Amino acid sequence: MNVVASWHVYGTDDPVGPLDVWLIDEGDRAIHITTGSDWCLVVETSEPYAGYDMGDSGHITVGALDGTTPFERHIGESVLAAREDLEPQTGRVALELSFPSGRVRCESRAGDLRLTGRS
């Protein structure tokens, strides 16, 4: 598995994000993980998009991970299992992926994508 992500960059501030994560398997199939406008966690099949300029609001950059997410530990590993958490009123709020060397929990919290590594 390889991982691509997107970040919001504004001026000289540190990048914010990741906003989106794409898990890409050995067959080049991409699974996109992000948050929706309804604050649900979105998991879908789609290719990474290109970065883009937002004028005075900065820009979105898309590329390989830079050491800021727990997915780095699992690059090259296969996903062994996936478990999702659902809220009856709002839908999917979390997805936990298990790898041979640990787990990564993906959550939508207040509309932001949160990634947490677990042993």
PDB file of C-alpha atoms in Angstrom:
ATOM      1  CA  MET A   1       0.000   0.000   0.000  1.00  0.00           C
ATOM      2  CA  ASN A   2       1.107   3.534  -0.818  1.00  0.00           C
ATOM      3  CA  VAL A   3      -0.473   6.693   0.557  1.00  0.00           C
ATOM      4  CA  VAL A   4      -1.156  10.124  -0.970  1.00  0.00           C
ATOM      5  CA  ALA A   5      -2.670  13.026   0.984  1.00  0.00           C
ATOM      6  CA  SER A   6      -3.782  16.648   0.597  1.00  0.00           C
ATOM      7  CA  TRP A   7      -3.032  19.635   2.846  1.00  0.00           C
ATOM      8  CA  HIS A   8      -4.174  23.249   3.014  1.00  0.00           C
ATOM      9  CA  VAL A   9      -1.250  25.702   2.858  1.00  0.00           C
ATOM     10  CA  TYR A  10      -1.762  29.365   3.705  1.00  0.00           C
ATOM     11  CA  GLY A  11       1.137  31.797   3.342  1.00  0.00           C
ATOM     12  CA  THR A  12       4.080  30.773   5.509  1.00  0.00           C
ATOM     13  CA  ASP A  13       1.915  28.864   8.032  1.00  0.00           C
ATOM     14  CA  ASP A  14       2.467  25.151   8.557  1.00  0.00           C
ATOM     15  CA  PRO A  15       0.279  22.983   6.301  1.00  0.00           C
ATOM     16  CA  VAL A  16      -3.089  22.007   7.780  1.00  0.00           C
ATOM     17  CA  GLY A  17      -4.330  18.478   7.342  1.00  0.00           C
ATOM     18  CA  PRO A  18      -4.311  16.044   5.892  1.00  0.00           C
ATOM     19  CA  LEU A  19      -7.693  16.957   4.420  1.00  0.00           C
ATOM     20  CA  ASP A  20      -7.857  13.810   2.276  1.00  0.00           C
ATOM     21  CA  VAL A  21      -5.986  10.493   2.239  1.00  0.00           C
ATOM     22  CA  TRP A  22      -5.819   8.010  -0.631  1.00  0.00           C
ATOM     23  CA  LEU A  23      -4.698   4.436   0.045  1.00  0.00           C
ATOM     24  CA  ILE A  24      -3.336   2.991  -3.187  1.00  0.00           C
ATOM     25  CA  ASP A  25      -2.940  -0.765  -3.518  1.00  0.00           C
ATOM     26  CA  GLU A  26      -0.496  -2.700  -5.697  1.00  0.00           C
ATOM     27  CA  GLY A  27      -3.080  -2.701  -8.512  1.00  0.00           C
ATOM     28  CA  ASP A  28      -3.144   1.147  -8.455  1.00  0.00           C
ATOM     29  CA  ARG A  29      -6.713   1.200  -7.068  1.00  0.00           C
ATOM     30  CA  ALA A  30      -7.224   4.230  -4.826  1.00  0.00           C
ATOM     31  CA  ILE A  31      -9.507   4.411  -1.781  1.00  0.00           C
ATOM     32  CA  HIS A  32     -10.242   8.005  -0.783  1.00  0.00           C
ATOM     33  CA  ILE A  33     -10.847   8.852   2.898  1.00  0.00           C
ATOM     34  CA  THR A  34     -12.091  12.340   3.787  1.00  0.00           C
ATOM     35  CA  THR A  35     -14.922  14.147   5.565  1.00  0.00           C
ATOM     36  CA  GLY A  36     -18.178  15.249   3.997  1.00  0.00           C
ATOM     37  CA  SER A  37     -20.037  18.526   4.373  1.00  0.00           C
ATOM     38  CA  ASP A  38     -22.366  16.685   6.771  1.00  0.00           C
ATOM     39  CA  TRP A  39     -19.303  15.790   8.932  1.00  0.00           C
ATOM     40  CA  CYS A  40     -19.563  12.077   8.101  1.00  0.00           C
ATOM     41  CA  LEU A  41     -16.458  10.136   7.204  1.00  0.00           C
ATOM     42  CA  VAL A  42     -16.441   9.502   3.447  1.00  0.00           C
ATOM     43  CA  VAL A  43     -14.773   6.339   2.113  1.00  0.00           C
ATOM     44  CA  GLU A  44     -14.981   5.924  -1.659  1.00  0.00           C
ATOM     45  CA  THR A  45     -13.071   4.712  -4.676  1.00  0.00           C
ATOM     46  CA  SER A  46     -11.536   7.715  -6.448  1.00  0.00           C
ATOM     47  CA  GLU A  47      -8.193   8.881  -7.775  1.00  0.00           C
ATOM     48  CA  PRO A  48      -6.208  11.659  -6.072  1.00  0.00           C
ATOM     49  CA  TYR A  49      -7.005  15.069  -7.492  1.00  0.00           C
ATOM     50  CA  ALA A  50      -4.424  17.693  -8.459  1.00  0.00           C
ATOM     51  CA  GLY A  51      -3.573  20.481  -6.049  1.00  0.00           C
ATOM     52  CA  TYR A  52      -5.161  23.860  -6.707  1.00  0.00           C
ATOM     53  CA  ASP A  53      -4.853  27.554  -5.878  1.00  0.00           C
ATOM     54  CA  MET A  54      -7.533  29.233  -3.733  1.00  0.00           C
ATOM     55  CA  GLY A  55      -6.329  32.805  -4.234  1.00  0.00           C
ATOM     56  CA  ASP A  56      -6.162  34.786  -0.983  1.00  0.00           C
ATOM     57  CA  SER A  57      -7.143  31.641   0.968  1.00  0.00           C
ATOM     58  CA  GLY A  58      -3.936  29.763   0.117  1.00  0.00           C
ATOM     59  CA  HIS A  59      -3.693  26.553  -1.864  1.00  0.00           C
ATOM     60  CA  ILE A  60      -4.252  22.818  -1.602  1.00  0.00           C
ATOM     61  CA  THR A  61      -1.234  20.631  -2.198  1.00  0.00           C
ATOM     62  CA  VAL A  62      -1.458  16.906  -2.964  1.00  0.00           C
ATOM     63  CA  GLY A  63       1.398  14.439  -2.728  1.00  0.00           C
ATOM     64  CA  ALA A  64       3.169  11.658  -0.891  1.00  0.00           C
ATOM     65  CA  LEU A  65       3.037  11.684   2.889  1.00  0.00           C
ATOM     66  CA  ASP A  66       5.584  13.824   4.676  1.00  0.00           C
ATOM     67  CA  GLY A  67       5.891  12.015   8.006  1.00  0.00           C
ATOM     68  CA  THR A  68       2.871  13.684   9.630  1.00  0.00           C
ATOM     69  CA  THR A  69       0.354  10.810   9.672  1.00  0.00           C
ATOM     70  CA  PRO A  70       0.296   7.362  11.260  1.00  0.00           C
ATOM     71  CA  PHE A  71      -0.003   5.723   7.815  1.00  0.00           C
ATOM     72  CA  GLU A  72       3.773   6.069   7.211  1.00  0.00           C
ATOM     73  CA  ARG A  73       4.452   3.097   9.505  1.00  0.00           C
ATOM     74  CA  HIS A  74       2.326   0.886   7.248  1.00  0.00           C
ATOM     75  CA  ILE A  75       3.505   1.828   3.737  1.00  0.00           C
ATOM     76  CA  GLY A  76       4.065  -1.396   1.816  1.00  0.00           C
ATOM     77  CA  GLU A  77       1.770  -3.413   4.126  1.00  0.00           C
ATOM     78  CA  SER A  78      -1.619  -4.885   3.287  1.00  0.00           C
ATOM     79  CA  VAL A  79      -4.828  -3.993   5.089  1.00  0.00           C
ATOM     80  CA  LEU A  80      -5.829  -7.063   7.124  1.00  0.00           C
ATOM     81  CA  ALA A  81      -9.207  -5.828   8.374  1.00  0.00           C
ATOM     82  CA  ALA A  82     -11.462  -2.779   8.430  1.00  0.00           C
ATOM     83  CA  ARG A  83     -14.048  -1.826  11.060  1.00  0.00           C
ATOM     84  CA  GLU A  84     -16.370   1.170  10.851  1.00  0.00           C
ATOM     85  CA  ASP A  85     -18.274   3.071  13.523  1.00  0.00           C
ATOM     86  CA  LEU A  86     -21.708   4.360  12.582  1.00  0.00           C
ATOM     87  CA  GLU A  87     -23.950   6.932  14.232  1.00  0.00           C
ATOM     88  CA  PRO A  88     -27.637   6.114  13.610  1.00  0.00           C
ATOM     89  CA  GLN A  89     -28.503   9.749  12.818  1.00  0.00           C
ATOM     90  CA  THR A  90     -25.462  10.795  10.783  1.00  0.00           C
ATOM     91  CA  GLY A  91     -23.803   7.720   9.264  1.00  0.00           C
ATOM     92  CA  ARG A  92     -20.136   6.664   9.273  1.00  0.00           C
ATOM     93  CA  VAL A  93     -17.982   8.592  11.740  1.00  0.00           C
ATOM     94  CA  ALA A  94     -14.885   6.355  11.950  1.00  0.00           C
ATOM     95  CA  LEU A  95     -12.977   3.640  10.135  1.00  0.00           C
ATOM     96  CA  GLU A  96     -10.242   1.597  11.774  1.00  0.00           C
ATOM     97  CA  LEU A  97      -7.796  -0.202   9.481  1.00  0.00           C
ATOM     98  CA  SER A  98      -5.635  -3.060  10.767  1.00  0.00           C
ATOM     99  CA  PHE A  99      -2.170  -3.721   9.330  1.00  0.00           C
ATOM    100  CA  PRO A 100       0.399  -6.390  10.293  1.00  0.00           C
ATOM    101  CA  SER A 101       2.270  -3.829  12.437  1.00  0.00           C
ATOM    102  CA  GLY A 102      -0.650  -1.918  13.998  1.00  0.00           C
ATOM    103  CA  ARG A 103      -3.832   0.021  13.310  1.00  0.00           C
ATOM    104  CA  VAL A 104      -4.885   3.450  12.060  1.00  0.00           C
ATOM    105  CA  ARG A 105      -8.173   5.021  13.118  1.00  0.00           C
ATOM    106  CA  CYS A 106      -9.686   7.562  10.692  1.00  0.00           C
ATOM    107  CA  GLU A 107     -12.357   9.809  12.214  1.00  0.00           C
ATOM    108  CA  SER A 108     -14.482  12.771  11.283  1.00  0.00           C
ATOM    109  CA  ARG A 109     -14.400  15.100  14.249  1.00  0.00           C
ATOM    110  CA  ALA A 110     -16.239  18.435  13.887  1.00  0.00           C
ATOM    111  CA  GLY A 111     -15.807  18.096  10.119  1.00  0.00           C
ATOM    112  CA  ASP A 112     -12.031  17.535  10.268  1.00  0.00           C
ATOM    113  CA  LEU A 113     -10.236  14.332   9.295  1.00  0.00           C
ATOM    114  CA  ARG A 114      -8.377  12.910  12.311  1.00  0.00           C
ATOM    115  CA  LEU A 115      -5.890  10.037  11.994  1.00  0.00           C
ATOM    116  CA  THR A 116      -4.630   8.149  15.031  1.00  0.00           C
ATOM    117  CA  GLY A 117      -2.098   5.328  15.157  1.00  0.00           C
ATOM    118  CA  ARG A 118      -2.723   2.430  17.523  1.00  0.00           C
ATOM    119  CA  SER A 119      -0.651  -0.588  18.526  1.00  0.00           C
TER     120      SER A 119
END
